[in-house]
Amino acid sequence: MSSPVTAGATRRIFIDKQSPKAYHALLQTSEAVRATAAEAGLDRTLVELVNLRVSQINGRAYCLHVHTRAALRAGDTPDRLGVLAAWRETELFTPAERAALALAEATTAASDAAAQDAAYAVARDVLTDDQTAAVIWVAVTINAFNRVSIMSRHPVRPER
């Protein structure tokens, strides 16, 4: 019996492995974006919240697995990560984190112009120009990695 993930699906190639030069360029972009975020004064926990929220929206188990670990290493808490999908309903996130999360969601759902305008307005009130640009770049980059994972169907396997 086929699993739901593979039922009727064509075997996928891991495009990161198939095209290593292109993937390496994406990794270099990610490193530049990480440096840009740090230079803008965004701490690693905020960056990982953006990575996680975008990966939640995109439904990417592999990226959620990777960035949950990164968020915990950066000092975030299981309580905050557990409610991230409902961040608007909590008081666990700072105004800067809330602005970044809204902006990341608007970047991911690019067809919703009203949500983009609203998120951008909040970001402009809370974040600096450099921070706003960095958050958008973080969201754009994780969306690109999510697409690599989506098309490759990267698995999440149990730890040994």
C-alpha positions as a printed Julia matrix, in Angstrom:
160×3 Matrix{Float64}:
  0.0    0.0    0.0
  1.36   3.45  -0.9
  1.74   6.15   1.7
 -0.28   9.37   1.22
  2.92  11.23   0.37
  3.82   8.88  -2.48
  0.37   7.64  -3.57
  0.12   8.26  -7.3
  3.13  10.56  -7.23
  6.02  10.44  -9.63
  9.36   9.9   -7.91
 10.91  13.32  -7.39
 14.5   14.33  -7.87
 16.12  16.42  -5.16
 16.72  19.53  -7.24
 19.28  20.77  -4.71
 21.36  17.66  -5.42
 20.61  17.61  -9.15
 21.66  21.25  -9.66
 24.27  21.91  -6.97
 25.54  25.18  -8.49
 22.08  26.73  -8.4
 21.49  25.45  -4.87
 24.87  26.77  -3.75
 23.9   30.2   -5.1
 20.71  30.03  -3.03
 22.77  29.11   0.03
 25.04  32.1   -0.61
 21.97  34.33  -0.89
 20.73  32.95   2.41
 24.07  33.73   4.08
 23.98  37.29   2.7
 20.39  37.73   3.93
 21.33  36.4    7.38
 24.18  38.93   7.54
 21.87  41.71   6.33
 19.36  40.85   9.07
 22.07  40.88  11.74
 23.46  44.19  10.47
 19.93  45.64  10.62
 19.72  44.64  14.29
 17.32  41.72  13.9
 18.11  38.95  16.33
 18.28  35.33  15.3
 15.04  34.4   17.09
 13.06  36.9   14.98
 14.66  35.58  11.79
 13.79  32.0   12.73
 10.21  33.01  13.61
  9.88  34.36  10.07
 11.41  31.17   8.63
  9.01  29.04  10.65
  5.89  31.06   9.91
  6.53  31.06   6.17
  7.23  27.32   6.28
  3.96  26.79   8.21
  2.03  28.67   5.53
  3.75  26.64   2.82
  3.19  23.37   4.7
  6.82  22.27   4.53
  7.59  19.65   7.16
 11.28  19.51   6.26
 11.77  23.28   6.66
  9.69  23.32   9.85
 11.91  20.57  11.22
 15.11  22.46  10.37
 13.96  25.88  11.57
 12.32  24.69  14.78
 15.69  23.36  15.83
 17.39  26.59  14.74
 14.87  28.68  16.7
 15.45  26.63  19.83
 19.22  26.93  19.42
 18.77  30.69  19.02
 17.03  30.78  22.41
 13.35  30.73  21.53
 10.96  28.74  23.7
  8.74  25.76  22.95
  5.76  27.78  24.26
  6.23  30.52  21.67
  6.95  28.09  18.85
  3.89  26.06  19.79
  1.55  29.02  19.27
  3.31  30.6   16.31
  0.54  29.68  13.86
 -1.85  31.72  16.05
  0.59  34.52  16.93
 -2.08  37.22  16.59
 -4.04  35.66  19.45
 -1.19  35.79  21.98
  0.84  38.34  23.86
  4.01  36.27  23.52
  5.52  38.23  20.64
  7.08  41.68  20.68
  5.81  44.49  18.45
  8.85  44.0   16.17
  8.2   40.26  15.93
  4.52  40.85  15.21
  5.38  43.35  12.47
  7.91  40.92  11.0
  5.45  38.02  11.07
  2.74  40.06   9.35
  5.22  41.22   6.72
  6.46  37.66   6.18
  2.88  36.42   5.73
  2.17  39.23   3.25
  5.34  38.4    1.33
  4.31  34.74   1.17
  0.72  35.43   0.12
  1.84  37.88  -2.55
 -1.54  38.08  -4.27
 -3.24  39.78  -1.29
 -2.44  43.45  -1.92
 -4.59  44.68   1.0
 -2.73  42.43   3.46
  0.57  43.6    2.01
 -0.38  47.24   2.46
 -1.54  46.69   6.04
  1.53  44.66   7.0
  3.86  47.14   5.35
  2.25  50.04   7.21
  2.72  48.29  10.56
  6.3   47.37   9.7
  7.09  50.98   8.77
  5.81  52.09  12.19
  7.82  49.51  14.15
 10.88  48.54  12.09
 13.63  50.61  10.53
 14.04  50.72   6.76
 16.94  48.25   7.03
 14.92  45.92   9.25
 11.89  46.06   6.95
 14.04  45.21   3.95
 15.8   42.42   5.87
 12.52  40.82   6.96
 11.27  40.84   3.37
 14.53  39.27   2.2
 14.31  36.58   4.91
 10.74  35.77   3.79
 11.71  35.74   0.1
 14.66  33.44   0.8
 12.77  30.93   2.95
 10.01  30.9    0.35
 12.65  29.92  -2.22
 13.95  27.14   0.03
 10.37  26.01   0.64
  9.85  25.75  -3.12
 13.0   23.61  -3.45
 11.64  21.34  -0.72
  8.12  21.3   -2.19
  9.31  20.23  -5.62
 11.87  17.77  -4.22
  9.57  16.4   -1.51
 12.36  16.34   1.03
 11.44  13.84   3.72
 11.61  14.27   7.49
 12.97  11.1    8.97
 13.08  10.05  12.61
 16.34  10.74  14.43
 18.54   7.81  15.19
